[in-house]
Amino acid sequence: MAKDDEKKESGEWKEFFWNPRTHELLGRTASSWGLILLFYLIFYTFLAGMFCLTMYVMLMTLDDYKPTWQDRLATPGMMIRPKGDPLEIVYNMDKTESWDSYIQALDNFLAPYNDSQQAVKNDACIPDKYFLQEDSGEVRNNPKRSCQFNRTMLGSCSGLEDRTYGYQDGKPCVLIKLNRVIGLEPSKGGKSPFVSCSAKAQKMAQANETNPAVEYFPTNGTFNLMYYPYYGKRAQVNYSQPLVAVKFTELTLNTDFNVECKINSDIQFKISERDKFAGRVIFKLRVNKV
């Protein structure tokens, strides 16, 4: 009896897959299969067409050189070089290997700023004046030119006069840069913004210690107006970010310092305690000596 039931079930499955009497495959005739396949072909073709049309309309609204919509920060971010993780510069003067990585990082970062490369790629611009390069209606003024920022402008922090950037002598150089923001004009009164840095000892016993002496390159630590506004990576292929070098000339050895560098401008960039990189940067600096 069990074998008869198995044969009956097997026969039913075979007949469901192909019924020779009704010429049905999986319960459908050839015309039924043709209609349902035609329906899905039309349906998915319509969906693909809608997707392509949506993408085409979206791409038509995009600009190859400038974002259509910009959620621009009111205050540009600030960062240092060399940059460690965590954000600190700690080394021993007597151990070359402890500061050699900082030297290598600065060499690599400043390589594109060599005077010879800047002379070939960028223009000698008029200082203290915005380098405006507006488009003429629908006519694009691209690629846009960029102003020279020569490595020699960084003085004793250029790595040319002193290959060790002062690290060997316990007078380290730190480079400050502002993040690129398209269209940013960092001043309204025609005066270039500048960087100011201060360092405070972390030990409570040294809380009243005076800030260590610093030197700024270029003079007064300015980000000259001629490097602004920035028009974007594709529009200004050879753009060189302006830099400010800070040289700490009188650090107390074997002491932790909290260094805060911030941007100063007549725009009065908003500095928030919640964002420690907006308009300022805070890092740890310590020079050890046995």
Short mmCIF file of C-alpha atoms in Angstrom, two decimals:
data_model
loop_
_atom_site.label_atom_id
_atom_site.label_comp_id
_atom_site.label_asym_id
_atom_site.label_seq_id
_atom_site.Cartn_x
_atom_site.Cartn_y
_atom_site.Cartn_z
CA MET A 1 0.00 0.00 0.00
CA ALA A 2 2.84 2.41 0.87
CA LYS A 3 4.54 1.71 -2.47
CA ASP A 4 1.32 2.51 -4.34
CA ASP A 5 1.05 5.87 -2.51
CA GLU A 6 4.67 6.72 -3.38
CA LYS A 7 4.07 5.90 -7.06
CA LYS A 8 0.92 8.04 -7.02
CA GLU A 9 2.76 11.04 -5.50
CA SER A 10 5.64 10.61 -7.95
CA GLY A 11 3.20 10.52 -10.84
CA GLU A 12 1.48 13.69 -9.61
CA TRP A 13 4.79 15.57 -9.44
CA LYS A 14 5.76 14.46 -12.94
CA GLU A 15 2.36 15.49 -14.25
CA PHE A 16 2.68 18.89 -12.52
CA PHE A 17 6.05 19.48 -14.16
CA TRP A 18 4.79 18.42 -17.59
CA ASN A 19 1.22 17.41 -18.38
CA PRO A 20 1.19 15.69 -21.78
CA ARG A 21 -2.62 15.81 -21.98
CA THR A 22 -3.01 19.59 -21.50
CA HIS A 23 0.53 20.53 -22.64
CA GLU A 24 1.11 22.49 -19.44
CA LEU A 25 4.57 23.19 -17.99
CA LEU A 26 4.51 23.81 -14.22
CA GLY A 27 0.78 24.39 -14.41
CA ARG A 28 0.86 26.90 -17.28
CA THR A 29 0.37 26.63 -21.01
CA ALA A 30 2.77 28.15 -23.52
CA SER A 31 0.51 31.18 -24.09
CA SER A 32 0.19 31.73 -20.33
CA TRP A 33 3.97 31.64 -19.89
CA GLY A 34 4.38 34.00 -22.82
CA LEU A 35 1.95 36.55 -21.38
CA ILE A 36 3.47 36.56 -17.89
CA LEU A 37 7.03 36.86 -19.28
CA LEU A 38 5.90 39.73 -21.50
CA PHE A 39 4.34 41.46 -18.48
CA TYR A 40 7.56 41.23 -16.43
CA LEU A 41 9.65 42.34 -19.40
CA ILE A 42 7.54 45.48 -19.79
CA PHE A 43 7.43 46.08 -16.01
CA TYR A 44 11.19 45.87 -15.44
CA THR A 45 11.92 47.83 -18.60
CA PHE A 46 9.71 50.62 -17.22
CA LEU A 47 11.52 50.52 -13.85
CA ALA A 48 14.94 50.64 -15.56
CA GLY A 49 13.78 53.57 -17.69
CA MET A 50 12.55 55.48 -14.62
CA PHE A 51 15.86 54.87 -12.86
CA CYS A 52 17.88 56.07 -15.87
CA LEU A 53 15.68 59.16 -16.24
CA THR A 54 16.06 60.01 -12.54
CA MET A 55 19.85 59.63 -12.72
CA TYR A 56 20.01 61.75 -15.87
CA VAL A 57 17.99 64.58 -14.31
CA MET A 58 20.14 64.45 -11.16
CA LEU A 59 23.40 64.51 -13.13
CA MET A 60 22.15 67.50 -15.13
CA THR A 61 21.95 69.50 -11.88
CA LEU A 62 25.55 68.74 -10.85
CA ASP A 63 28.53 70.97 -11.54
CA ASP A 64 31.84 69.32 -12.41
CA TYR A 65 33.81 72.10 -10.73
CA LYS A 66 31.68 73.28 -7.83
CA PRO A 67 29.22 71.49 -5.52
CA THR A 68 25.61 72.41 -6.31
CA TRP A 69 24.75 72.43 -2.63
CA GLN A 70 27.27 73.45 -0.02
CA ASP A 71 26.87 72.96 3.70
CA ARG A 72 29.82 75.25 4.26
CA LEU A 73 31.22 75.54 7.76
CA ALA A 74 31.08 79.00 9.28
CA THR A 75 34.57 78.43 10.68
CA PRO A 76 37.27 76.54 8.74
CA GLY A 77 39.04 73.66 10.44
CA MET A 78 42.69 73.88 11.43
CA MET A 79 45.34 71.15 11.52
CA ILE A 80 49.07 70.76 12.17
CA ARG A 81 51.98 69.02 10.49
CA PRO A 82 53.60 66.78 11.54
CA LYS A 83 50.42 65.12 12.70
CA GLY A 84 50.52 62.22 15.10
CA ASP A 85 47.83 60.00 16.53
CA PRO A 86 47.04 61.08 19.19
CA LEU A 87 47.64 64.71 18.33
CA GLU A 88 50.98 65.20 20.03
CA ILE A 89 54.64 65.87 19.32
CA VAL A 90 56.85 64.14 21.88
CA TYR A 91 60.50 63.27 21.38
CA ASN A 92 63.92 63.09 23.00
CA MET A 93 66.62 65.45 21.73
CA ASP A 94 69.37 62.88 22.34
CA LYS A 95 67.62 60.10 20.40
CA THR A 96 67.56 60.78 16.68
CA GLU A 97 65.11 57.96 16.01
CA SER A 98 62.51 59.64 18.26
CA TRP A 99 62.22 62.71 16.02
CA ASP A 100 63.36 61.43 12.63
CA SER A 101 59.78 60.48 11.66
CA TYR A 102 58.70 64.09 12.24
CA ILE A 103 61.47 65.32 9.93
CA GLN A 104 60.49 62.84 7.23
CA ALA A 105 56.83 63.84 7.48
CA LEU A 106 57.68 67.53 7.10
CA ASP A 107 60.00 66.85 4.15
CA ASN A 108 57.27 64.93 2.32
CA PHE A 109 54.63 67.53 3.10
CA LEU A 110 56.75 70.48 1.93
CA ALA A 111 58.11 68.85 -1.24
CA PRO A 112 55.40 70.41 -3.51
CA TYR A 113 56.23 73.84 -2.03
CA ASN A 114 59.78 73.90 -3.40
CA ASP A 115 60.40 77.24 -5.10
CA SER A 116 61.30 75.60 -8.41
CA GLN A 117 57.99 73.73 -8.59
CA GLN A 118 55.95 76.75 -7.52
CA ALA A 119 57.57 78.93 -10.20
CA VAL A 120 56.54 76.46 -12.89
CA LYS A 121 52.98 75.74 -11.72
CA ASN A 122 51.74 78.94 -10.06
CA ASP A 123 51.69 82.71 -10.46
CA ALA A 124 53.43 85.44 -8.52
CA CYS A 125 50.34 87.26 -7.26
CA ILE A 126 49.75 90.67 -5.72
CA PRO A 127 49.80 90.25 -1.92
CA ASP A 128 47.08 91.46 0.47
CA LYS A 129 44.43 91.24 -2.22
CA TYR A 130 41.91 88.53 -3.08
CA PHE A 131 42.80 86.64 -6.26
CA LEU A 132 39.33 86.69 -7.82
CA GLN A 133 38.74 84.64 -10.99
CA GLU A 134 35.04 84.82 -11.67
CA ASP A 135 33.30 83.08 -14.58
CA SER A 136 31.78 85.11 -17.42
CA GLY A 137 28.17 83.95 -17.34
CA GLU A 138 28.05 80.48 -18.88
CA VAL A 139 31.68 80.73 -19.98
CA ARG A 140 33.88 78.90 -17.50
CA ASN A 141 37.14 80.49 -16.46
CA ASN A 142 38.78 77.10 -15.96
CA PRO A 143 41.32 75.92 -15.11
CA LYS A 144 41.86 78.72 -12.63
CA ARG A 145 45.33 79.90 -11.70
CA SER A 146 46.86 79.70 -8.25
CA CYS A 147 49.33 81.82 -6.33
CA GLN A 148 52.82 80.75 -5.40
CA PHE A 149 53.56 79.74 -1.85
CA ASN A 150 57.31 79.25 -1.80
CA ARG A 151 58.96 77.03 0.74
CA THR A 152 61.56 79.72 1.49
CA MET A 153 58.77 81.85 3.00
CA LEU A 154 58.90 79.54 6.01
CA GLY A 155 62.38 80.78 6.96
CA SER A 156 64.18 78.59 9.47
CA CYS A 157 61.17 76.22 9.44
CA SER A 158 61.50 75.50 5.72
CA GLY A 159 63.92 72.62 6.21
CA LEU A 160 66.36 74.35 3.86
CA GLU A 161 68.38 76.30 6.41
CA ASP A 162 68.05 73.61 9.08
CA ARG A 163 67.38 70.10 7.85
CA THR A 164 66.03 69.07 11.26
CA TYR A 165 63.46 71.90 11.49
CA GLY A 166 64.84 72.78 14.94
CA TYR A 167 64.01 69.39 16.45
CA GLN A 168 67.64 68.53 17.09
CA ASP A 169 68.12 71.74 19.09
CA GLY A 170 64.92 71.46 21.10
CA LYS A 171 63.30 74.29 19.09
CA PRO A 172 60.74 72.37 17.01
CA CYS A 173 58.77 73.82 14.11
CA VAL A 174 55.08 73.05 13.63
CA LEU A 175 53.19 73.87 10.43
CA ILE A 176 49.64 75.22 10.67
CA LYS A 177 47.14 74.98 7.84
CA LEU A 178 43.48 75.85 7.38
CA ASN A 179 41.20 73.32 5.72
CA ARG A 180 40.12 74.19 2.21
CA VAL A 181 36.65 75.73 1.99
CA ILE A 182 35.31 76.64 -1.44
CA GLY A 183 34.54 80.34 -1.75
CA LEU A 184 35.89 81.28 1.68
CA GLU A 185 36.98 84.91 2.05
CA PRO A 186 38.54 85.03 5.54
CA SER A 187 38.47 88.80 5.93
CA LYS A 188 36.10 91.68 5.23
CA GLY A 189 38.36 94.61 6.00
CA GLY A 190 41.21 93.69 3.67
CA LYS A 191 43.50 92.55 6.47
CA SER A 192 44.94 89.06 6.26
CA PRO A 193 43.99 86.67 9.08
CA PHE A 194 46.82 85.47 11.28
CA VAL A 195 47.65 82.63 13.65
CA SER A 196 48.48 83.01 17.33
CA CYS A 197 49.77 80.16 19.47
CA SER A 198 50.09 79.84 23.23
CA ALA A 199 51.37 76.99 25.36
CA LYS A 200 50.64 76.23 28.99
CA ALA A 201 52.40 73.70 31.17
CA GLN A 202 50.12 70.87 32.26
CA LYS A 203 51.61 70.52 35.75
CA MET A 204 49.71 72.46 38.37
CA ALA A 205 52.97 73.62 39.97
CA GLN A 206 53.85 75.35 36.70
CA ALA A 207 50.49 76.94 36.09
CA ASN A 208 51.93 80.44 36.40
CA GLU A 209 54.80 79.78 34.04
CA THR A 210 55.00 82.26 31.17
CA ASN A 211 54.30 81.06 27.63
CA PRO A 212 57.39 79.94 25.71
CA ALA A 213 58.69 82.28 23.04
CA VAL A 214 57.57 81.55 19.48
CA GLU A 215 58.47 82.77 16.02
CA TYR A 216 56.09 82.86 13.07
CA PHE A 217 56.80 82.38 9.38
CA PRO A 218 55.67 84.17 7.24
CA THR A 219 55.97 87.31 9.34
CA ASN A 220 53.22 87.69 11.94
CA GLY A 221 51.85 84.26 11.03
CA THR A 222 49.50 85.54 8.31
CA PHE A 223 47.46 83.64 5.75
CA ASN A 224 47.74 86.18 2.94
CA LEU A 225 44.52 87.13 1.16
CA MET A 226 45.99 86.37 -2.26
CA TYR A 227 45.43 82.63 -1.63
CA TYR A 228 41.68 83.16 -1.40
CA PRO A 229 39.02 82.42 -2.44
CA TYR A 230 39.54 78.75 -3.15
CA TYR A 231 37.59 77.47 -6.17
CA GLY A 232 37.82 73.72 -5.72
CA LYS A 233 40.21 70.90 -6.51
CA ARG A 234 39.15 70.46 -10.13
CA ALA A 235 39.04 74.17 -10.90
CA GLN A 236 42.41 74.92 -9.26
CA VAL A 237 44.49 71.86 -9.96
CA ASN A 238 47.76 73.39 -8.77
CA TYR A 239 46.40 75.18 -5.72
CA SER A 240 48.90 75.38 -2.85
CA GLN A 241 47.44 75.88 0.60
CA PRO A 242 49.05 78.74 2.51
CA LEU A 243 50.94 77.67 5.61
CA VAL A 244 52.12 79.23 8.83
CA ALA A 245 55.17 77.84 10.58
CA VAL A 246 55.45 78.20 14.34
CA LYS A 247 58.88 77.75 15.91
CA PHE A 248 59.02 77.22 19.67
CA THR A 249 62.33 78.78 20.65
CA GLU A 250 62.28 78.55 24.46
CA LEU A 251 60.63 75.37 25.69
CA THR A 252 61.15 74.04 29.19
CA LEU A 253 62.58 70.56 28.75
CA ASN A 254 60.91 67.44 30.16
CA THR A 255 57.63 69.31 30.51
CA ASP A 256 54.23 68.67 28.94
CA PHE A 257 52.72 71.68 27.19
CA ASN A 258 49.18 72.10 25.91
CA VAL A 259 49.53 74.24 22.80
CA GLU A 260 46.55 76.05 21.34
CA CYS A 261 46.83 77.75 17.95
CA LYS A 262 43.87 79.71 16.63
CA ILE A 263 42.93 81.88 13.69
CA ASN A 264 42.40 85.62 14.21
CA SER A 265 40.38 87.67 11.76
CA ASP A 266 38.03 90.64 11.61
CA ILE A 267 35.29 88.15 10.72
CA GLN A 268 35.54 86.75 14.26
CA PHE A 269 35.30 83.06 13.43
CA LYS A 270 33.16 81.21 15.91
CA ILE A 271 35.16 78.89 18.15
CA SER A 272 33.21 76.20 19.96
CA GLU A 273 34.30 74.05 22.89
CA ARG A 274 32.51 71.14 21.22
CA ASP A 275 34.67 71.30 18.09
CA LYS A 276 38.36 71.53 18.93
CA PHE A 277 39.39 71.84 15.28
CA ALA A 278 37.09 74.69 14.16
CA GLY A 279 39.27 77.77 13.86
CA ARG A 280 41.86 76.31 16.21
CA VAL A 281 43.91 73.24 16.99
CA ILE A 282 45.14 71.94 20.34
CA PHE A 283 48.03 69.54 20.62
CA LYS A 284 50.54 68.26 23.15
CA LEU A 285 54.20 69.28 22.89
CA ARG A 286 57.04 67.82 24.94
CA VAL A 287 60.79 67.87 24.40
CA ASN A 288 62.78 65.52 26.59
CA LYS A 289 66.46 65.47 27.38
CA VAL A 290 68.29 63.06 29.64
#
